[in-house]
Amino acid sequence: MHGLKNTRVETRNHGALSQWLRALGLALVLAGCGGGVDSGGTGSVPLTFASGPITGFGSVIVNGVRFDDSAAAVTDDDGTPRSRDTLRLGMTTEIRGSAISTDSTGAAVSTASSIAFGSDLLGAVDSVDVAAKRLVVLGQAVDVNAATVFDDTSLAGGLAVVTVGDVVEVYALFDVASGRYTATRIERKAAVAAYRLRGVVSQLDAVAKAFNIGGERISYAGVGGVPVGLANGNLVRLRLEPAKMGVLWRLAGLRDGAPKPRDLDAVRLEGRVSAFTSATLFSVNGVAVDASAIGSVTGLVLGARVEVEGTVAGSVLVASKLKVKSEDDVDKQEFELRGSITSVDAANLRFVLRGFTVSYTLSGSATEFRNGTAAKLAPGVNVEVRGVLSGDGARLLAAHITFK
């Protein structure tokens, strides 16, 4: 997920992938500025690549795999080294790690060598519709659901406290079919040096040096090094100057917007079907997938939210498992936190763990305590918490609290 400095645009060919995509009738971007963190060859040892939102901590949990992040190199969307304490629930990531194994509890585990995180949108809010669970950022429609995490320090209260003009960062899954984004995490930000936008190029005009992402017009006039392969249909990540020039945004940087698993990698992806030829030939987040070994899967259409596992051959993900996630699956998304409690607010039945607020109950069956009672909750105590998000997305409603 290496980024670009202002007015610099770099490209890289992916020959095998582009051949496959052309065979499917796609026009995804040919170029990027590198294969993300830790992009060396895998040799003959199958390593793990995972891409999707973070659903838990203790180890970093992505796509059902617990990644030990204790020695991982963590970077942001610009390739800047960051502390692993920067990672938060709902952030979309690309993780490289060791081959997946199974621990004593039956959980899938791996040791992460690198973790890169990056958002789809960073910019000012154009409009908010709380009733419809929707907002518009940089002209792009963003949907909020029961699995959207809101930063509990800047947006406690969720979508209801977002106002027009706020600068927000949105981690999301992009739907090529509708041009909409489903937010996995939203944070309010202070003033930023550049905006960000990930989307599909349309209405490219090589003479005027401009193209669209959704309904927004982007100018790259005066920006050197724009790839010859730039074309309508390219999935790209952009850096934009934060002030419009009339109706135009000015491009500050551009790179490939698709994940980049390597040959022989064991891969787990969560995202949306971004191109579709058949139930066995499609792509997820711009990654070509061959699902011929699985056969037809109900509900697999352009824009469907899926989880897919398999191994990369060349630049094609040969799927061994595929699941279409329904709205009900998303609404019931469970999150998990493990670690030492930072602080406790016993009066309001809350505590902070891994930078996120956890709520619990003392009566009824909403929260089950294991190996102790609520009286044992205190700063420094190690616990494991499982639950779902609160209605505002800014707290975890604990279903189980286990003392470790």
mmCIF file of C-alpha atoms in Angstrom:
data_model
loop_
_atom_site.group_PDB
_atom_site.id
_atom_site.type_symbol
_atom_site.label_atom_id
_atom_site.label_comp_id
_atom_site.label_asym_id
_atom_site.label_seq_id
_atom_site.Cartn_x
_atom_site.Cartn_y
_atom_site.Cartn_z
ATOM 1 C CA MET A 1 0.000 0.000 0.000
ATOM 2 C CA HIS A 2 2.840 2.418 -0.689
ATOM 3 C CA GLY A 3 1.598 5.929 -1.398
ATOM 4 C CA LEU A 4 2.840 8.748 -3.612
ATOM 5 C CA LYS A 5 4.133 12.188 -2.862
ATOM 6 C CA ASN A 6 2.380 15.185 -4.421
ATOM 7 C CA THR A 7 2.496 15.455 -8.224
ATOM 8 C CA ARG A 8 4.165 12.057 -8.536
ATOM 9 C CA VAL A 9 2.477 9.179 -10.316
ATOM 10 C CA GLU A 10 4.116 5.797 -10.765
ATOM 11 C CA THR A 11 3.102 2.569 -12.514
ATOM 12 C CA ARG A 12 3.955 -1.090 -12.625
ATOM 13 C CA ASN A 13 2.842 -3.695 -15.149
ATOM 14 C CA HIS A 14 1.084 -6.868 -14.060
ATOM 15 C CA GLY A 15 1.292 -8.808 -17.306
ATOM 16 C CA ALA A 16 -0.288 -12.108 -16.277
ATOM 17 C CA LEU A 17 -3.084 -10.421 -14.396
ATOM 18 C CA SER A 18 -3.894 -8.010 -17.208
ATOM 19 C CA GLN A 19 -4.060 -10.899 -19.697
ATOM 20 C CA TRP A 20 -6.508 -12.738 -17.470
ATOM 21 C CA LEU A 21 -8.618 -9.635 -16.936
ATOM 22 C CA ARG A 22 -8.741 -8.853 -20.647
ATOM 23 C CA ALA A 23 -9.966 -12.392 -21.200
ATOM 24 C CA LEU A 24 -12.816 -11.582 -18.829
ATOM 25 C CA GLY A 25 -13.530 -8.368 -20.695
ATOM 26 C CA LEU A 26 -12.302 -6.182 -17.840
ATOM 27 C CA ALA A 27 -10.303 -2.979 -17.894
ATOM 28 C CA LEU A 28 -8.633 -2.772 -14.511
ATOM 29 C CA VAL A 29 -5.588 -0.667 -13.897
ATOM 30 C CA LEU A 30 -2.301 -2.082 -15.129
ATOM 31 C CA ALA A 31 -0.173 0.078 -12.926
ATOM 32 C CA GLY A 32 0.678 0.679 -9.296
ATOM 33 C CA CYS A 33 3.645 1.940 -7.374
ATOM 34 C CA GLY A 34 4.583 -1.404 -5.891
ATOM 35 C CA GLY A 35 3.189 -4.566 -4.399
ATOM 36 C CA GLY A 36 2.641 -3.240 -0.908
ATOM 37 C CA VAL A 37 4.837 -3.883 2.087
ATOM 38 C CA ASP A 38 7.144 -6.905 2.059
ATOM 39 C CA SER A 39 6.793 -7.421 -1.676
ATOM 40 C CA GLY A 40 9.739 -9.759 -2.164
ATOM 41 C CA GLY A 41 9.308 -13.192 -3.716
ATOM 42 C CA THR A 42 7.766 -16.016 -1.770
ATOM 43 C CA GLY A 43 10.094 -18.700 -3.095
ATOM 44 C CA SER A 44 8.659 -22.193 -2.766
ATOM 45 C CA VAL A 45 7.110 -21.628 0.677
ATOM 46 C CA PRO A 46 3.415 -20.682 0.514
ATOM 47 C CA LEU A 47 2.884 -17.561 2.607
ATOM 48 C CA THR A 48 -0.355 -15.887 3.613
ATOM 49 C CA PHE A 49 -1.957 -12.748 2.192
ATOM 50 C CA ALA A 50 -5.180 -11.406 3.701
ATOM 51 C CA SER A 51 -7.171 -8.332 2.756
ATOM 52 C CA GLY A 52 -10.236 -7.069 4.604
ATOM 53 C CA PRO A 53 -11.454 -5.144 7.652
ATOM 54 C CA ILE A 54 -10.082 -5.806 11.145
ATOM 55 C CA THR A 55 -12.671 -7.620 13.284
ATOM 56 C CA GLY A 56 -10.638 -8.229 16.407
ATOM 57 C CA PHE A 57 -7.504 -7.726 18.475
ATOM 58 C CA GLY A 58 -5.332 -9.726 20.814
ATOM 59 C CA SER A 59 -3.800 -10.832 17.664
ATOM 60 C CA VAL A 60 -5.041 -8.812 14.681
ATOM 61 C CA ILE A 61 -8.035 -10.710 13.279
ATOM 62 C CA VAL A 62 -8.741 -10.380 9.544
ATOM 63 C CA ASN A 63 -10.759 -12.830 7.453
ATOM 64 C CA GLY A 64 -11.017 -15.217 10.392
ATOM 65 C CA VAL A 65 -7.234 -15.504 10.823
ATOM 66 C CA ARG A 66 -5.495 -14.439 14.047
ATOM 67 C CA PHE A 67 -2.300 -12.676 12.993
ATOM 68 C CA ASP A 68 0.381 -12.282 15.649
ATOM 69 C CA ASP A 69 1.390 -8.660 15.034
ATOM 70 C CA SER A 70 4.131 -8.424 17.679
ATOM 71 C CA ALA A 71 6.940 -8.269 15.096
ATOM 72 C CA ALA A 72 4.979 -6.931 12.091
ATOM 73 C CA ALA A 73 6.035 -3.862 10.127
ATOM 74 C CA VAL A 74 2.955 -1.610 10.158
ATOM 75 C CA THR A 75 2.521 1.119 7.531
ATOM 76 C CA ASP A 76 -0.203 3.539 6.501
ATOM 77 C CA ASP A 77 -1.470 4.345 3.014
ATOM 78 C CA ASP A 78 1.605 6.477 2.299
ATOM 79 C CA GLY A 79 3.978 3.680 3.261
ATOM 80 C CA THR A 80 4.921 5.578 6.430
ATOM 81 C CA PRO A 81 5.907 3.310 9.349
ATOM 82 C CA ARG A 82 3.306 3.351 12.109
ATOM 83 C CA SER A 83 2.918 1.806 15.536
ATOM 84 C CA ARG A 84 0.730 -1.293 15.738
ATOM 85 C CA ASP A 85 -1.217 0.611 18.394
ATOM 86 C CA THR A 86 -2.516 2.743 15.485
ATOM 87 C CA LEU A 87 -4.595 -0.185 14.220
ATOM 88 C CA ARG A 88 -8.299 -0.030 15.033
ATOM 89 C CA LEU A 89 -11.438 -2.116 14.535
ATOM 90 C CA GLY A 90 -12.910 -1.760 11.055
ATOM 91 C CA MET A 91 -9.735 -0.541 9.342
ATOM 92 C CA THR A 92 -9.241 -2.178 5.945
ATOM 93 C CA THR A 93 -5.878 -3.884 5.688
ATOM 94 C CA GLU A 94 -3.476 -5.921 3.615
ATOM 95 C CA ILE A 95 -1.529 -8.420 5.729
ATOM 96 C CA ARG A 96 1.331 -10.707 4.780
ATOM 97 C CA GLY A 97 2.337 -13.494 7.122
ATOM 98 C CA SER A 98 3.513 -17.036 7.634
ATOM 99 C CA ALA A 99 1.603 -20.083 6.449
ATOM 100 C CA ILE A 100 -1.680 -20.509 8.338
ATOM 101 C CA SER A 101 -1.778 -23.168 11.032
ATOM 102 C CA THR A 102 -4.287 -24.176 13.706
ATOM 103 C CA ASP A 103 -3.823 -23.508 17.418
ATOM 104 C CA SER A 104 -5.049 -25.616 20.352
ATOM 105 C CA THR A 105 -8.495 -23.992 20.201
ATOM 106 C CA GLY A 106 -8.920 -24.744 16.501
ATOM 107 C CA ALA A 107 -8.423 -21.110 15.452
ATOM 108 C CA ALA A 108 -6.544 -20.243 12.244
ATOM 109 C CA VAL A 109 -3.291 -18.459 13.159
ATOM 110 C CA SER A 110 -0.365 -16.834 11.362
ATOM 111 C CA THR A 111 2.562 -14.582 12.230
ATOM 112 C CA ALA A 112 2.287 -11.283 10.383
ATOM 113 C CA SER A 113 5.413 -9.862 8.754
ATOM 114 C CA SER A 114 3.669 -6.724 7.472
ATOM 115 C CA ILE A 115 0.363 -4.929 7.942
ATOM 116 C CA ALA A 116 -0.665 -2.051 5.680
ATOM 117 C CA PHE A 117 -3.882 -0.118 6.279
ATOM 118 C CA GLY A 118 -5.603 2.419 4.042
ATOM 119 C CA SER A 119 -8.954 4.135 3.695
ATOM 120 C CA ASP A 120 -11.173 4.571 0.635
ATOM 121 C CA LEU A 121 -12.252 8.139 1.361
ATOM 122 C CA LEU A 122 -10.750 11.059 3.228
ATOM 123 C CA GLY A 123 -12.493 14.371 2.753
ATOM 124 C CA ALA A 124 -15.310 16.698 3.645
ATOM 125 C CA VAL A 125 -18.878 15.507 4.237
ATOM 126 C CA ASP A 126 -21.318 16.839 1.622
ATOM 127 C CA SER A 127 -24.520 15.548 3.214
ATOM 128 C CA VAL A 128 -25.828 13.256 5.951
ATOM 129 C CA ASP A 129 -29.077 11.243 6.048
ATOM 130 C CA VAL A 130 -29.320 9.564 9.442
ATOM 131 C CA ALA A 131 -32.671 7.891 8.680
ATOM 132 C CA ALA A 132 -31.325 6.299 5.485
ATOM 133 C CA LYS A 133 -27.983 5.468 7.201
ATOM 134 C CA ARG A 134 -26.067 7.260 4.501
ATOM 135 C CA LEU A 135 -23.637 10.115 3.993
ATOM 136 C CA VAL A 136 -21.887 11.639 1.001
ATOM 137 C CA VAL A 137 -18.136 12.292 1.105
ATOM 138 C CA LEU A 138 -16.234 13.803 -1.844
ATOM 139 C CA GLY A 139 -19.379 13.322 -3.903
ATOM 140 C CA GLN A 140 -19.463 9.574 -3.188
ATOM 141 C CA ALA A 141 -22.400 7.820 -1.494
ATOM 142 C CA VAL A 142 -21.412 5.922 1.654
ATOM 143 C CA ASP A 143 -23.733 3.418 3.363
ATOM 144 C CA VAL A 144 -23.570 2.662 7.078
ATOM 145 C CA ASN A 145 -24.730 -0.647 8.578
ATOM 146 C CA ALA A 146 -24.657 -2.583 11.850
ATOM 147 C CA ALA A 147 -21.009 -3.546 11.297
ATOM 148 C CA THR A 148 -19.739 0.018 10.700
ATOM 149 C CA VAL A 149 -17.355 1.036 13.481
ATOM 150 C CA PHE A 150 -17.387 4.709 14.499
ATOM 151 C CA ASP A 151 -14.348 6.083 16.296
ATOM 152 C CA ASP A 152 -15.485 6.355 19.909
ATOM 153 C CA THR A 153 -13.330 9.404 20.658
ATOM 154 C CA SER A 154 -14.167 11.636 17.687
ATOM 155 C CA LEU A 155 -17.594 10.243 16.743
ATOM 156 C CA ALA A 156 -19.201 8.871 19.893
ATOM 157 C CA GLY A 157 -22.856 8.831 18.917
ATOM 158 C CA GLY A 158 -22.191 7.520 15.430
ATOM 159 C CA LEU A 159 -23.737 8.905 12.280
ATOM 160 C CA ALA A 160 -26.050 11.201 14.271
ATOM 161 C CA VAL A 161 -23.120 13.425 15.280
ATOM 162 C CA VAL A 162 -21.585 13.694 11.786
ATOM 163 C CA THR A 163 -22.214 17.137 10.285
ATOM 164 C CA VAL A 164 -21.832 18.654 6.836
ATOM 165 C CA GLY A 165 -18.314 20.022 6.412
ATOM 166 C CA ASP A 166 -16.709 17.550 8.808
ATOM 167 C CA VAL A 167 -13.541 15.984 7.430
ATOM 168 C CA VAL A 168 -13.890 12.230 7.860
ATOM 169 C CA GLU A 169 -11.846 9.178 6.974
ATOM 170 C CA VAL A 170 -13.882 6.246 5.703
ATOM 171 C CA TYR A 171 -12.580 2.678 5.518
ATOM 172 C CA ALA A 172 -14.944 0.823 3.223
ATOM 173 C CA LEU A 173 -15.748 -1.932 0.753
ATOM 174 C CA PHE A 174 -16.409 -0.444 -2.688
ATOM 175 C CA ASP A 175 -19.241 -1.733 -4.871
ATOM 176 C CA VAL A 176 -18.403 -1.290 -8.564
ATOM 177 C CA ALA A 177 -21.964 -2.256 -9.542
ATOM 178 C CA SER A 178 -23.614 0.630 -7.679
ATOM 179 C CA GLY A 179 -20.689 3.008 -7.279
ATOM 180 C CA ARG A 180 -21.392 3.045 -3.526
ATOM 181 C CA TYR A 181 -19.202 2.418 -0.513
ATOM 182 C CA THR A 182 -20.120 0.343 2.536
ATOM 183 C CA ALA A 183 -18.268 1.830 5.486
ATOM 184 C CA THR A 184 -16.398 -0.507 7.827
ATOM 185 C CA ARG A 185 -14.976 2.345 9.938
ATOM 186 C CA ILE A 186 -15.466 6.139 10.090
ATOM 187 C CA GLU A 187 -13.286 8.654 11.949
ATOM 188 C CA ARG A 188 -13.515 12.440 12.213
ATOM 189 C CA LYS A 189 -10.213 14.123 11.303
ATOM 190 C CA ALA A 190 -8.646 17.529 11.804
ATOM 191 C CA ALA A 191 -7.416 19.504 8.783
ATOM 192 C CA VAL A 192 -5.449 17.286 6.391
ATOM 193 C CA ALA A 193 -2.849 18.053 3.723
ATOM 194 C CA ALA A 194 -4.524 15.917 1.050
ATOM 195 C CA TYR A 195 -7.799 14.128 0.443
ATOM 196 C CA ARG A 196 -8.035 10.494 -0.673
ATOM 197 C CA LEU A 197 -10.379 8.641 -2.965
ATOM 198 C CA ARG A 198 -10.472 5.054 -4.242
ATOM 199 C CA GLY A 199 -12.768 4.273 -7.154
ATOM 200 C CA VAL A 200 -13.189 3.416 -10.827
ATOM 201 C CA VAL A 201 -12.091 5.730 -13.634
ATOM 202 C CA SER A 202 -14.785 6.851 -16.087
ATOM 203 C CA GLN A 203 -15.210 9.555 -18.755
ATOM 204 C CA LEU A 204 -11.459 9.759 -19.318
ATOM 205 C CA ASP A 205 -10.463 12.649 -21.611
ATOM 206 C CA ALA A 206 -6.783 12.364 -22.560
ATOM 207 C CA VAL A 207 -6.861 15.751 -24.311
ATOM 208 C CA ALA A 208 -8.350 17.690 -21.406
ATOM 209 C CA LYS A 209 -6.408 15.439 -19.006
ATOM 210 C CA ALA A 210 -9.358 14.714 -16.760
ATOM 211 C CA PHE A 211 -11.502 11.788 -15.655
ATOM 212 C CA ASN A 212 -14.339 11.002 -13.263
ATOM 213 C CA ILE A 213 -14.592 9.001 -10.065
ATOM 214 C CA GLY A 214 -18.329 8.710 -9.591
ATOM 215 C CA GLY A 215 -19.730 12.166 -10.320
ATOM 216 C CA GLU A 216 -16.537 14.003 -9.378
ATOM 217 C CA ARG A 217 -14.214 15.350 -12.084
ATOM 218 C CA ILE A 218 -10.460 14.946 -11.516
ATOM 219 C CA SER A 219 -7.843 16.968 -13.412
ATOM 220 C CA TYR A 220 -4.334 15.643 -13.955
ATOM 221 C CA ALA A 221 -3.213 18.554 -16.146
ATOM 222 C CA GLY A 222 0.363 19.455 -15.291
ATOM 223 C CA VAL A 223 0.956 16.188 -13.447
ATOM 224 C CA GLY A 224 3.840 14.294 -14.990
ATOM 225 C CA GLY A 225 4.141 10.564 -15.353
ATOM 226 C CA VAL A 226 0.460 9.648 -15.687
ATOM 227 C CA PRO A 227 0.428 6.025 -16.940
ATOM 228 C CA VAL A 228 -0.223 5.369 -20.608
ATOM 229 C CA GLY A 229 -2.392 2.433 -19.499
ATOM 230 C CA LEU A 230 -4.823 4.673 -17.577
ATOM 231 C CA ALA A 231 -8.264 3.841 -18.967
ATOM 232 C CA ASN A 232 -11.930 3.808 -18.138
ATOM 233 C CA GLY A 233 -12.582 0.946 -15.745
ATOM 234 C CA ASN A 234 -9.270 1.262 -13.882
ATOM 235 C CA LEU A 235 -9.595 0.766 -10.116
ATOM 236 C CA VAL A 236 -7.330 3.432 -8.619
ATOM 237 C CA ARG A 237 -6.368 5.147 -5.384
ATOM 238 C CA LEU A 238 -5.997 8.924 -5.629
ATOM 239 C CA ARG A 239 -4.502 11.694 -3.548
ATOM 240 C CA LEU A 240 -6.275 14.994 -4.172
ATOM 241 C CA GLU A 241 -5.454 18.562 -3.302
ATOM 242 C CA PRO A 242 -8.043 19.518 -0.658
ATOM 243 C CA ALA A 243 -9.378 22.615 -2.444
ATOM 244 C CA LYS A 244 -11.348 22.353 -5.688
ATOM 245 C CA MET A 245 -10.508 24.425 -8.742
ATOM 246 C CA GLY A 246 -14.059 25.370 -9.670
ATOM 247 C CA VAL A 247 -15.716 22.011 -10.391
ATOM 248 C CA LEU A 248 -12.433 20.097 -10.658
ATOM 249 C CA TRP A 249 -10.343 18.257 -8.103
ATOM 250 C CA ARG A 250 -6.616 18.411 -8.814
ATOM 251 C CA LEU A 251 -4.736 15.110 -8.759
ATOM 252 C CA ALA A 252 -1.753 14.887 -6.414
ATOM 253 C CA GLY A 253 -1.019 11.152 -6.752
ATOM 254 C CA LEU A 254 -2.386 7.974 -8.330
ATOM 255 C CA ARG A 255 -1.753 4.259 -7.958
ATOM 256 C CA ASP A 256 -3.372 0.866 -8.383
ATOM 257 C CA GLY A 257 -6.422 0.342 -6.192
ATOM 258 C CA ALA A 258 -6.444 -3.462 -6.140
ATOM 259 C CA PRO A 259 -4.790 -5.786 -3.585
ATOM 260 C CA LYS A 260 -1.666 -7.543 -4.883
ATOM 261 C CA PRO A 261 -1.279 -11.119 -3.657
ATOM 262 C CA ARG A 262 1.776 -12.882 -5.028
ATOM 263 C CA ASP A 263 2.282 -16.140 -6.845
ATOM 264 C CA LEU A 264 1.923 -19.142 -4.489
ATOM 265 C CA ASP A 265 0.397 -17.045 -1.705
ATOM 266 C CA ALA A 266 -2.426 -18.594 0.299
ATOM 267 C CA VAL A 267 -4.992 -15.801 0.107
ATOM 268 C CA ARG A 268 -8.080 -14.752 2.049
ATOM 269 C CA LEU A 269 -10.066 -11.793 0.750
ATOM 270 C CA GLU A 270 -13.202 -10.053 1.925
ATOM 271 C CA GLY A 271 -14.743 -7.566 -0.466
ATOM 272 C CA ARG A 272 -17.216 -7.150 -3.269
ATOM 273 C CA VAL A 273 -17.366 -8.816 -6.667
ATOM 274 C CA SER A 274 -15.879 -6.101 -8.855
ATOM 275 C CA ALA A 275 -16.274 -7.830 -12.224
ATOM 276 C CA PHE A 276 -18.388 -10.801 -13.236
ATOM 277 C CA THR A 277 -18.372 -13.070 -16.269
ATOM 278 C CA SER A 278 -19.764 -16.228 -14.643
ATOM 279 C CA ALA A 279 -20.028 -17.960 -11.276
ATOM 280 C CA THR A 280 -16.552 -19.388 -11.879
ATOM 281 C CA LEU A 281 -14.850 -16.399 -13.556
ATOM 282 C CA PHE A 282 -15.006 -13.083 -11.699
ATOM 283 C CA SER A 283 -12.894 -10.717 -9.620
ATOM 284 C CA VAL A 284 -13.020 -9.504 -6.012
ATOM 285 C CA ASN A 285 -11.665 -6.027 -5.268
ATOM 286 C CA GLY A 286 -9.900 -6.186 -8.629
ATOM 287 C CA VAL A 287 -8.264 -9.575 -7.981
ATOM 288 C CA ALA A 288 -9.032 -12.184 -10.658
ATOM 289 C CA VAL A 289 -10.692 -15.337 -9.254
ATOM 290 C CA ASP A 290 -11.037 -18.794 -10.796
ATOM 291 C CA ALA A 291 -13.761 -20.626 -8.847
ATOM 292 C CA SER A 292 -14.145 -23.549 -11.244
ATOM 293 C CA ALA A 293 -13.179 -26.016 -8.490
ATOM 294 C CA ILE A 294 -16.116 -24.815 -6.381
ATOM 295 C CA GLY A 295 -18.907 -24.552 -8.906
ATOM 296 C CA SER A 296 -21.972 -22.344 -8.765
ATOM 297 C CA VAL A 297 -22.675 -20.407 -5.552
ATOM 298 C CA THR A 298 -26.100 -18.913 -4.861
ATOM 299 C CA GLY A 299 -26.178 -15.121 -4.785
ATOM 300 C CA LEU A 300 -22.863 -14.595 -6.545
ATOM 301 C CA VAL A 301 -23.437 -11.510 -8.711
ATOM 302 C CA LEU A 302 -21.659 -8.267 -9.506
ATOM 303 C CA GLY A 303 -21.455 -6.273 -6.289
ATOM 304 C CA ALA A 304 -22.059 -9.223 -3.936
ATOM 305 C CA ARG A 305 -20.093 -9.130 -0.676
ATOM 306 C CA VAL A 306 -17.981 -12.265 -0.420
ATOM 307 C CA GLU A 307 -15.241 -14.039 1.458
ATOM 308 C CA VAL A 308 -12.933 -16.105 -0.741
ATOM 309 C CA GLU A 309 -9.976 -18.350 0.068
ATOM 310 C CA GLY A 310 -7.496 -19.996 -2.230
ATOM 311 C CA THR A 311 -3.980 -19.965 -3.657
ATOM 312 C CA VAL A 312 -2.557 -17.615 -6.261
ATOM 313 C CA ALA A 313 -1.337 -19.210 -9.474
ATOM 314 C CA GLY A 314 0.425 -16.608 -11.594
ATOM 315 C CA SER A 315 -1.786 -13.640 -10.721
ATOM 316 C CA VAL A 316 -5.080 -15.515 -10.469
ATOM 317 C CA LEU A 317 -6.659 -16.574 -7.189
ATOM 318 C CA VAL A 318 -7.719 -20.211 -7.570
ATOM 319 C CA ALA A 319 -10.543 -20.443 -5.039
ATOM 320 C CA SER A 320 -10.981 -23.365 -2.667
ATOM 321 C CA LYS A 321 -13.694 -21.732 -0.519
ATOM 322 C CA LEU A 322 -16.244 -19.053 -1.307
ATOM 323 C CA LYS A 323 -19.011 -17.542 0.793
ATOM 324 C CA VAL A 324 -21.533 -14.881 -0.179
ATOM 325 C CA LYS A 325 -22.298 -12.734 2.869
ATOM 326 C CA SER A 326 -25.938 -11.740 3.318
ATOM 327 C CA GLU A 327 -27.129 -8.552 5.033
ATOM 328 C CA ASP A 328 -28.017 -10.709 8.020
ATOM 329 C CA ASP A 329 -24.446 -12.054 8.151
ATOM 330 C CA VAL A 330 -23.144 -8.484 8.224
ATOM 331 C CA ASP A 331 -25.675 -7.330 10.823
ATOM 332 C CA LYS A 332 -24.586 -10.171 13.119
ATOM 333 C CA GLN A 333 -20.873 -9.521 12.640
ATOM 334 C CA GLU A 334 -19.095 -10.404 15.883
ATOM 335 C CA PHE A 335 -16.039 -8.505 17.050
ATOM 336 C CA GLU A 336 -13.412 -9.685 19.516
ATOM 337 C CA LEU A 337 -10.990 -7.838 21.778
ATOM 338 C CA ARG A 338 -8.222 -9.358 23.922
ATOM 339 C CA GLY A 339 -5.792 -7.574 26.190
ATOM 340 C CA SER A 340 -5.352 -5.526 29.338
ATOM 341 C CA ILE A 341 -8.144 -3.177 30.401
ATOM 342 C CA THR A 342 -7.070 0.471 30.153
ATOM 343 C CA SER A 343 -9.765 2.068 32.326
ATOM 344 C CA VAL A 344 -13.092 1.179 33.954
ATOM 345 C CA ASP A 345 -16.274 3.253 34.376
ATOM 346 C CA ALA A 346 -18.215 0.972 36.732
ATOM 347 C CA ALA A 347 -21.016 3.501 37.236
ATOM 348 C CA ASN A 348 -21.880 3.365 33.522
ATOM 349 C CA LEU A 349 -20.930 -0.308 33.092
ATOM 350 C CA ARG A 350 -18.146 0.401 30.631
ATOM 351 C CA PHE A 351 -14.415 -0.125 30.224
ATOM 352 C CA VAL A 352 -11.806 0.623 27.577
ATOM 353 C CA LEU A 353 -9.890 -2.197 25.884
ATOM 354 C CA ARG A 354 -7.539 -1.864 22.912
ATOM 355 C CA GLY A 355 -8.657 1.736 22.441
ATOM 356 C CA PHE A 356 -12.361 0.884 22.193
ATOM 357 C CA THR A 357 -15.213 1.225 24.690
ATOM 358 C CA VAL A 358 -16.900 -1.983 25.863
ATOM 359 C CA SER A 359 -20.357 -1.953 27.507
ATOM 360 C CA TYR A 360 -21.645 -4.782 29.691
ATOM 361 C CA THR A 361 -24.691 -5.687 31.781
ATOM 362 C CA LEU A 362 -25.030 -7.005 35.331
ATOM 363 C CA SER A 363 -28.476 -8.544 35.046
ATOM 364 C CA GLY A 364 -30.248 -10.659 32.464
ATOM 365 C CA SER A 365 -28.419 -12.709 29.870
ATOM 366 C CA ALA A 366 -26.908 -9.956 27.685
ATOM 367 C CA THR A 367 -23.376 -10.414 29.099
ATOM 368 C CA GLU A 368 -21.934 -13.731 30.274
ATOM 369 C CA PHE A 369 -18.904 -13.552 32.593
ATOM 370 C CA ARG A 370 -16.441 -16.451 32.639
ATOM 371 C CA ASN A 371 -13.732 -17.120 35.272
ATOM 372 C CA GLY A 372 -14.910 -14.161 37.340
ATOM 373 C CA THR A 373 -17.570 -11.485 37.819
ATOM 374 C CA ALA A 374 -17.911 -7.804 36.940
ATOM 375 C CA ALA A 375 -16.315 -6.960 40.298
ATOM 376 C CA LYS A 376 -13.040 -8.277 38.892
ATOM 377 C CA LEU A 377 -12.933 -5.670 36.099
ATOM 378 C CA ALA A 378 -10.040 -3.279 36.754
ATOM 379 C CA PRO A 379 -7.230 -1.518 34.864
ATOM 380 C CA GLY A 380 -4.505 -3.984 33.926
ATOM 381 C CA VAL A 381 -6.731 -7.066 34.120
ATOM 382 C CA ASN A 382 -6.489 -9.319 31.054
ATOM 383 C CA VAL A 383 -9.802 -10.200 29.396
ATOM 384 C CA GLU A 384 -11.252 -11.542 26.188
ATOM 385 C CA VAL A 385 -14.450 -9.859 24.987
ATOM 386 C CA ARG A 386 -16.800 -10.976 22.233
ATOM 387 C CA GLY A 387 -19.857 -9.079 21.098
ATOM 388 C CA VAL A 388 -21.567 -6.915 18.490
ATOM 389 C CA LEU A 389 -21.529 -3.167 17.953
ATOM 390 C CA SER A 390 -23.918 -0.805 19.715
ATOM 391 C CA GLY A 391 -26.562 1.015 17.685
ATOM 392 C CA ASP A 392 -24.262 3.998 17.170
ATOM 393 C CA GLY A 393 -21.295 1.786 16.219
ATOM 394 C CA ALA A 394 -19.055 3.449 18.811
ATOM 395 C CA ARG A 395 -19.104 0.724 21.508
ATOM 396 C CA LEU A 396 -18.828 -3.041 21.723
ATOM 397 C CA LEU A 397 -21.801 -4.680 23.470
ATOM 398 C CA ALA A 398 -20.197 -7.575 25.325
ATOM 399 C CA ALA A 399 -21.898 -10.933 24.965
ATOM 400 C CA HIS A 400 -19.022 -12.796 26.664
ATOM 401 C CA ILE A 401 -16.280 -11.505 28.947
ATOM 402 C CA THR A 402 -13.619 -14.073 29.857
ATOM 403 C CA PHE A 403 -10.928 -13.324 32.427
ATOM 404 C CA LYS A 404 -7.493 -14.595 31.396
#
